Amino acid sequence: AQKITQTQPGMFVQEKEAVTLDCTYDTSDPSYGLFWYKQPSSGEMIFLIYQGSYDQQNATEGRYSLNFQKARKSANLVISASQLGDSAMYFCAMREPGNQFYFGTGTSLTVIP
Amino acid sequence: SQTIHQWPATLVQPVGSPLSLECTVEGTSNPNLYWYRQAAGRGLQLLFYSIGIDQISSEVPQNLSASRPQDRQFILSSKKLLLSDSGFYLCACGGLPLNEQFFGPGTRLTVL
């Protein structure tokens, strides 16, 4: 079974609107971490936001927030007030104990002016 | 904060030739280090990770190998490249305390 599933290969959003990128995960371990990364066309991977499995509140970092629904095993990324520079690939990832990381296949986001 | 260097940035190699990609890390000591491969239009596949010198774990059976001769040096190698080895190779370092992955700039490998 896939550890991380991103079902949206591509998404479009109007500039200044909010967009949600979906991510579901699969683990039987109670302790894990969830991450989102941005990959612009240049190829660099940029860490955006983190959510720990024991965190009570949803993580927020500026315009990024993580909608963490533990029972559903989902960790959706919400980008508010989209900007043209947000156009990129976005990857959801999970860290299990033992420091192994699993990445999803990514979602390509295009911000339309 | 740590800085991750990778070289070369791009590489074109014939099938059957050897490979050596190097990753070095500055600004931290005894880091967890990782090699990932990203095929065109796909996600990241973890190839190897290392928690210390000469301590390497392989995630996927393949014709690649990794070595960590020094604390902040991680090398990805192959004796004979295959066409399927083409891709974007990323080295990453685990940050503290989350072990979030900090990535290097990557090496784009094309095997012809």
mmCIF file of C-alpha atoms in Angstrom:
data_model
loop_
_atom_site.group_PDB
_atom_site.id
_atom_site.type_symbol
_atom_site.label_atom_id
_atom_site.label_comp_id
_atom_site.label_asym_id
_atom_site.label_seq_id
_atom_site.Cartn_x
_atom_site.Cartn_y
_atom_site.Cartn_z
ATOM 1 C CA ALA A 1 0.000 0.000 0.000
ATOM 2 C CA GLN A 2 1.101 3.539 -0.687
ATOM 3 C CA LYS A 3 2.339 5.359 2.364
ATOM 4 C CA ILE A 4 1.446 8.783 0.945
ATOM 5 C CA THR A 5 -1.273 9.429 -1.600
ATOM 6 C CA GLN A 6 -1.785 12.651 -3.492
ATOM 7 C CA THR A 7 -4.758 12.224 -5.792
ATOM 8 C CA GLN A 8 -4.547 15.555 -7.614
ATOM 9 C CA PRO A 9 -1.920 15.461 -10.373
ATOM 10 C CA GLY A 10 -2.681 19.068 -11.302
ATOM 11 C CA MET A 11 -4.572 21.979 -9.806
ATOM 12 C CA PHE A 12 -5.394 25.477 -10.997
ATOM 13 C CA VAL A 13 -6.222 28.449 -8.795
ATOM 14 C CA GLN A 14 -6.966 32.070 -9.485
ATOM 15 C CA GLU A 15 -4.492 34.546 -8.093
ATOM 16 C CA LYS A 16 -5.480 35.765 -4.580
ATOM 17 C CA GLU A 17 -7.794 32.776 -4.055
ATOM 18 C CA ALA A 18 -7.210 29.934 -1.596
ATOM 19 C CA VAL A 19 -6.437 26.380 -2.703
ATOM 20 C CA THR A 20 -6.358 23.033 -0.914
ATOM 21 C CA LEU A 21 -3.956 20.287 -1.924
ATOM 22 C CA ASP A 22 -4.956 16.839 -0.730
ATOM 23 C CA CYS A 23 -2.784 14.288 1.028
ATOM 24 C CA THR A 24 -3.673 11.035 2.744
ATOM 25 C CA TYR A 25 -1.241 8.793 4.537
ATOM 26 C CA ASP A 26 -1.023 5.248 5.797
ATOM 27 C CA THR A 27 0.784 4.205 8.938
ATOM 28 C CA SER A 28 0.133 2.000 11.936
ATOM 29 C CA ASP A 29 2.684 3.809 14.075
ATOM 30 C CA PRO A 30 1.257 6.312 16.580
ATOM 31 C CA SER A 31 4.291 8.582 16.260
ATOM 32 C CA TYR A 32 4.924 10.189 12.895
ATOM 33 C CA GLY A 33 5.497 13.524 11.236
ATOM 34 C CA LEU A 34 3.886 15.022 8.187
ATOM 35 C CA PHE A 35 5.594 17.517 5.900
ATOM 36 C CA TRP A 36 4.855 19.564 2.823
ATOM 37 C CA TYR A 37 7.490 20.620 0.318
ATOM 38 C CA LYS A 38 7.435 22.939 -2.667
ATOM 39 C CA GLN A 39 9.477 22.222 -5.787
ATOM 40 C CA PRO A 40 9.684 25.094 -8.292
ATOM 41 C CA SER A 41 10.789 24.455 -11.855
ATOM 42 C CA SER A 42 14.394 24.991 -10.760
ATOM 43 C CA GLY A 43 14.230 21.629 -8.980
ATOM 44 C CA GLU A 44 15.100 22.689 -5.444
ATOM 45 C CA MET A 45 12.938 21.228 -2.690
ATOM 46 C CA ILE A 46 11.714 23.763 -0.152
ATOM 47 C CA PHE A 47 10.341 22.728 3.231
ATOM 48 C CA LEU A 48 7.036 24.491 3.927
ATOM 49 C CA ILE A 49 5.274 23.144 6.989
ATOM 50 C CA TYR A 50 5.282 20.353 9.555
ATOM 51 C CA GLN A 51 2.602 18.580 11.601
ATOM 52 C CA GLY A 52 3.396 16.101 14.338
ATOM 53 C CA SER A 53 1.033 13.230 15.019
ATOM 54 C CA TYR A 54 0.557 14.358 18.617
ATOM 55 C CA ASP A 55 0.045 18.013 17.820
ATOM 56 C CA GLN A 56 -3.384 19.169 18.945
ATOM 57 C CA GLN A 57 -3.581 22.178 16.688
ATOM 58 C CA ASN A 58 -3.234 22.494 12.949
ATOM 59 C CA ALA A 59 0.129 23.854 11.881
ATOM 60 C CA THR A 60 0.338 27.263 10.239
ATOM 61 C CA GLU A 61 3.247 29.053 8.557
ATOM 62 C CA GLY A 62 2.340 32.366 7.007
ATOM 63 C CA ARG A 63 -0.013 31.700 4.085
ATOM 64 C CA TYR A 64 0.357 27.931 4.539
ATOM 65 C CA SER A 65 -1.784 25.906 6.888
ATOM 66 C CA LEU A 66 -2.182 22.198 7.328
ATOM 67 C CA ASN A 67 -5.655 20.736 7.764
ATOM 68 C CA PHE A 68 -4.819 17.711 9.898
ATOM 69 C CA GLN A 69 -7.590 15.140 10.301
ATOM 70 C CA LYS A 70 -6.029 12.290 12.204
ATOM 71 C CA ALA A 71 -8.994 9.910 12.136
ATOM 72 C CA ARG A 72 -9.183 10.249 8.364
ATOM 73 C CA LYS A 73 -5.402 10.121 8.017
ATOM 74 C CA SER A 74 -5.377 13.223 5.916
ATOM 75 C CA ALA A 75 -3.031 16.209 5.965
ATOM 76 C CA ASN A 76 -4.198 18.675 3.372
ATOM 77 C CA LEU A 77 -2.201 21.808 2.608
ATOM 78 C CA VAL A 78 -4.129 25.062 2.352
ATOM 79 C CA ILE A 79 -2.503 27.994 0.594
ATOM 80 C CA SER A 80 -4.322 31.255 1.157
ATOM 81 C CA ALA A 81 -4.167 34.319 -1.092
ATOM 82 C CA SER A 82 -2.359 32.493 -3.908
ATOM 83 C CA GLN A 83 0.456 34.288 -5.674
ATOM 84 C CA LEU A 84 1.982 33.672 -9.089
ATOM 85 C CA GLY A 85 5.152 32.505 -7.360
ATOM 86 C CA ASP A 86 3.197 29.671 -5.759
ATOM 87 C CA SER A 87 3.108 27.843 -9.099
ATOM 88 C CA ALA A 88 5.164 24.709 -8.480
ATOM 89 C CA MET A 89 5.004 21.034 -7.608
ATOM 90 C CA TYR A 90 3.930 20.295 -4.060
ATOM 91 C CA PHE A 91 4.869 17.116 -2.248
ATOM 92 C CA CYS A 92 3.424 15.643 0.898
ATOM 93 C CA ALA A 93 5.751 13.471 2.976
ATOM 94 C CA MET A 94 5.674 11.377 6.115
ATOM 95 C CA ARG A 95 8.420 10.516 8.555
ATOM 96 C CA GLU A 96 8.070 7.345 10.592
ATOM 97 C CA PRO A 97 10.220 6.317 13.558
ATOM 98 C CA GLY A 98 13.599 5.244 12.259
ATOM 99 C CA ASN A 99 13.800 8.459 10.264
ATOM 100 C CA GLN A 100 12.523 6.942 7.049
ATOM 101 C CA PHE A 101 10.735 9.346 4.774
ATOM 102 C CA TYR A 102 7.990 8.638 2.256
ATOM 103 C CA PHE A 103 6.939 11.114 -0.399
ATOM 104 C CA GLY A 104 3.803 11.344 -2.470
ATOM 105 C CA THR A 105 3.780 11.694 -6.238
ATOM 106 C CA GLY A 106 3.093 15.407 -6.013
ATOM 107 C CA THR A 107 0.532 17.935 -7.195
ATOM 108 C CA SER A 108 1.330 20.500 -9.835
ATOM 109 C CA LEU A 109 -0.194 23.852 -8.895
ATOM 110 C CA THR A 110 -0.689 26.586 -11.448
ATOM 111 C CA VAL A 111 -1.736 30.043 -10.309
ATOM 112 C CA ILE A 112 -3.678 31.932 -12.967
ATOM 113 C CA PRO A 113 -3.359 35.710 -13.082
ATOM 114 C CA SER B 1 21.836 26.210 9.479
ATOM 115 C CA GLN B 2 23.171 23.525 7.216
ATOM 116 C CA THR B 3 24.165 23.932 3.584
ATOM 117 C CA ILE B 4 24.186 20.993 1.206
ATOM 118 C CA HIS B 5 26.413 20.864 -1.850
ATOM 119 C CA GLN B 6 26.014 18.436 -4.721
ATOM 120 C CA TRP B 7 28.068 17.959 -7.828
ATOM 121 C CA PRO B 8 28.001 17.749 -10.651
ATOM 122 C CA ALA B 9 24.841 19.706 -11.365
ATOM 123 C CA THR B 10 24.203 17.872 -14.623
ATOM 124 C CA LEU B 11 25.687 14.732 -16.092
ATOM 125 C CA VAL B 12 25.240 12.823 -19.350
ATOM 126 C CA GLN B 13 26.657 9.316 -19.305
ATOM 127 C CA PRO B 14 26.515 6.338 -21.687
ATOM 128 C CA VAL B 15 24.898 3.082 -20.648
ATOM 129 C CA GLY B 16 27.384 0.824 -18.898
ATOM 130 C CA SER B 17 29.608 3.623 -17.647
ATOM 131 C CA PRO B 18 30.359 4.157 -13.934
ATOM 132 C CA LEU B 19 28.833 6.877 -11.777
ATOM 133 C CA SER B 20 29.930 8.878 -8.795
ATOM 134 C CA LEU B 21 27.789 11.657 -7.328
ATOM 135 C CA GLU B 22 29.005 13.551 -4.326
ATOM 136 C CA CYS B 23 27.157 15.311 -1.553
ATOM 137 C CA THR B 24 28.771 17.323 1.215
ATOM 138 C CA VAL B 25 27.153 19.085 4.130
ATOM 139 C CA GLU B 26 28.260 22.179 6.021
ATOM 140 C CA GLY B 27 26.993 23.665 9.243
ATOM 141 C CA THR B 28 26.139 20.528 11.152
ATOM 142 C CA SER B 29 27.800 17.455 12.544
ATOM 143 C CA ASN B 30 26.748 13.806 12.558
ATOM 144 C CA PRO B 31 23.732 14.448 10.325
ATOM 145 C CA ASN B 32 21.320 11.882 8.943
ATOM 146 C CA LEU B 33 21.931 11.860 5.191
ATOM 147 C CA TYR B 34 19.696 10.648 2.402
ATOM 148 C CA TRP B 35 19.832 9.980 -1.342
ATOM 149 C CA TYR B 36 16.619 10.305 -3.343
ATOM 150 C CA ARG B 37 15.851 9.833 -7.004
ATOM 151 C CA GLN B 38 13.091 11.667 -8.821
ATOM 152 C CA ALA B 39 12.108 10.327 -12.220
ATOM 153 C CA ALA B 40 10.668 12.835 -14.692
ATOM 154 C CA GLY B 41 7.243 14.025 -13.517
ATOM 155 C CA ARG B 42 7.243 11.778 -10.466
ATOM 156 C CA GLY B 43 7.738 11.893 -6.731
ATOM 157 C CA LEU B 44 10.840 11.137 -4.744
ATOM 158 C CA GLN B 45 12.071 7.632 -4.182
ATOM 159 C CA LEU B 46 14.319 7.106 -1.185
ATOM 160 C CA LEU B 47 17.415 5.175 -2.272
ATOM 161 C CA PHE B 48 19.735 5.210 0.738
ATOM 162 C CA TYR B 49 20.010 6.789 4.128
ATOM 163 C CA SER B 50 22.833 6.969 6.597
ATOM 164 C CA ILE B 51 22.928 7.726 10.296
ATOM 165 C CA GLY B 52 26.725 7.806 10.511
ATOM 166 C CA ILE B 53 30.063 6.997 8.918
ATOM 167 C CA ASP B 54 29.944 3.648 7.092
ATOM 168 C CA GLN B 55 26.334 3.131 8.251
ATOM 169 C CA ILE B 56 24.189 2.853 5.142
ATOM 170 C CA SER B 57 20.684 1.498 4.720
ATOM 171 C CA SER B 58 19.378 0.623 1.286
ATOM 172 C CA GLU B 59 15.712 1.070 0.591
ATOM 173 C CA VAL B 60 15.400 -0.264 -2.949
ATOM 174 C CA PRO B 61 17.368 -3.074 -4.593
ATOM 175 C CA GLN B 62 19.166 -1.664 -7.614
ATOM 176 C CA ASN B 63 22.545 -1.326 -9.252
ATOM 177 C CA LEU B 64 23.416 1.724 -7.161
ATOM 178 C CA SER B 65 25.458 1.857 -3.989
ATOM 179 C CA ALA B 66 26.220 4.528 -1.414
ATOM 180 C CA SER B 67 29.126 5.236 0.852
ATOM 181 C CA ARG B 68 29.825 7.644 3.677
ATOM 182 C CA PRO B 69 33.572 7.876 4.126
ATOM 183 C CA GLN B 70 33.375 11.027 6.267
ATOM 184 C CA ASP B 71 30.794 12.464 8.616
ATOM 185 C CA ARG B 72 29.587 15.078 6.155
ATOM 186 C CA GLN B 73 30.227 13.336 2.857
ATOM 187 C CA PHE B 74 27.783 11.024 1.127
ATOM 188 C CA ILE B 75 28.550 9.414 -2.225
ATOM 189 C CA LEU B 76 26.241 7.654 -4.660
ATOM 190 C CA SER B 77 27.890 5.249 -7.091
ATOM 191 C CA SER B 78 27.260 2.743 -9.790
ATOM 192 C CA LYS B 79 29.612 0.394 -11.617
ATOM 193 C CA LYS B 80 27.427 0.203 -14.753
ATOM 194 C CA LEU B 81 24.649 2.652 -15.463
ATOM 195 C CA LEU B 82 21.321 1.593 -16.939
ATOM 196 C CA LEU B 83 18.920 3.701 -18.977
ATOM 197 C CA SER B 84 16.484 3.518 -16.065
ATOM 198 C CA ASP B 85 19.013 5.291 -13.831
ATOM 199 C CA SER B 86 18.223 8.591 -15.543
ATOM 200 C CA GLY B 87 16.620 11.079 -13.206
ATOM 201 C CA PHE B 88 17.127 13.890 -10.753
ATOM 202 C CA TYR B 89 19.195 12.861 -7.748
ATOM 203 C CA LEU B 90 18.753 14.764 -4.541
ATOM 204 C CA CYS B 91 20.838 14.578 -1.410
ATOM 205 C CA ALA B 92 19.141 15.561 1.826
ATOM 206 C CA CYS B 93 20.141 16.177 5.408
ATOM 207 C CA GLY B 94 17.886 15.716 8.390
ATOM 208 C CA GLY B 95 17.296 18.872 10.364
ATOM 209 C CA LEU B 96 16.830 19.201 14.098
ATOM 210 C CA PRO B 97 14.655 18.549 15.921
ATOM 211 C CA LEU B 98 12.084 17.477 13.338
ATOM 212 C CA ASN B 99 14.494 15.683 10.994
ATOM 213 C CA GLU B 100 12.801 17.635 8.217
ATOM 214 C CA GLN B 101 14.663 17.029 5.021
ATOM 215 C CA PHE B 102 16.880 19.847 3.797
ATOM 216 C CA PHE B 103 17.761 19.220 0.190
ATOM 217 C CA GLY B 104 20.742 19.994 -1.955
ATOM 218 C CA PRO B 105 20.374 21.522 -5.423
ATOM 219 C CA GLY B 106 20.316 18.100 -7.100
ATOM 220 C CA THR B 107 22.112 16.395 -9.976
ATOM 221 C CA ARG B 108 20.290 15.802 -13.229
ATOM 222 C CA LEU B 109 21.564 12.533 -14.719
ATOM 223 C CA THR B 110 20.811 11.454 -18.270
ATOM 224 C CA VAL B 111 21.896 7.994 -19.340
ATOM 225 C CA LEU B 112 22.044 7.523 -23.114
#
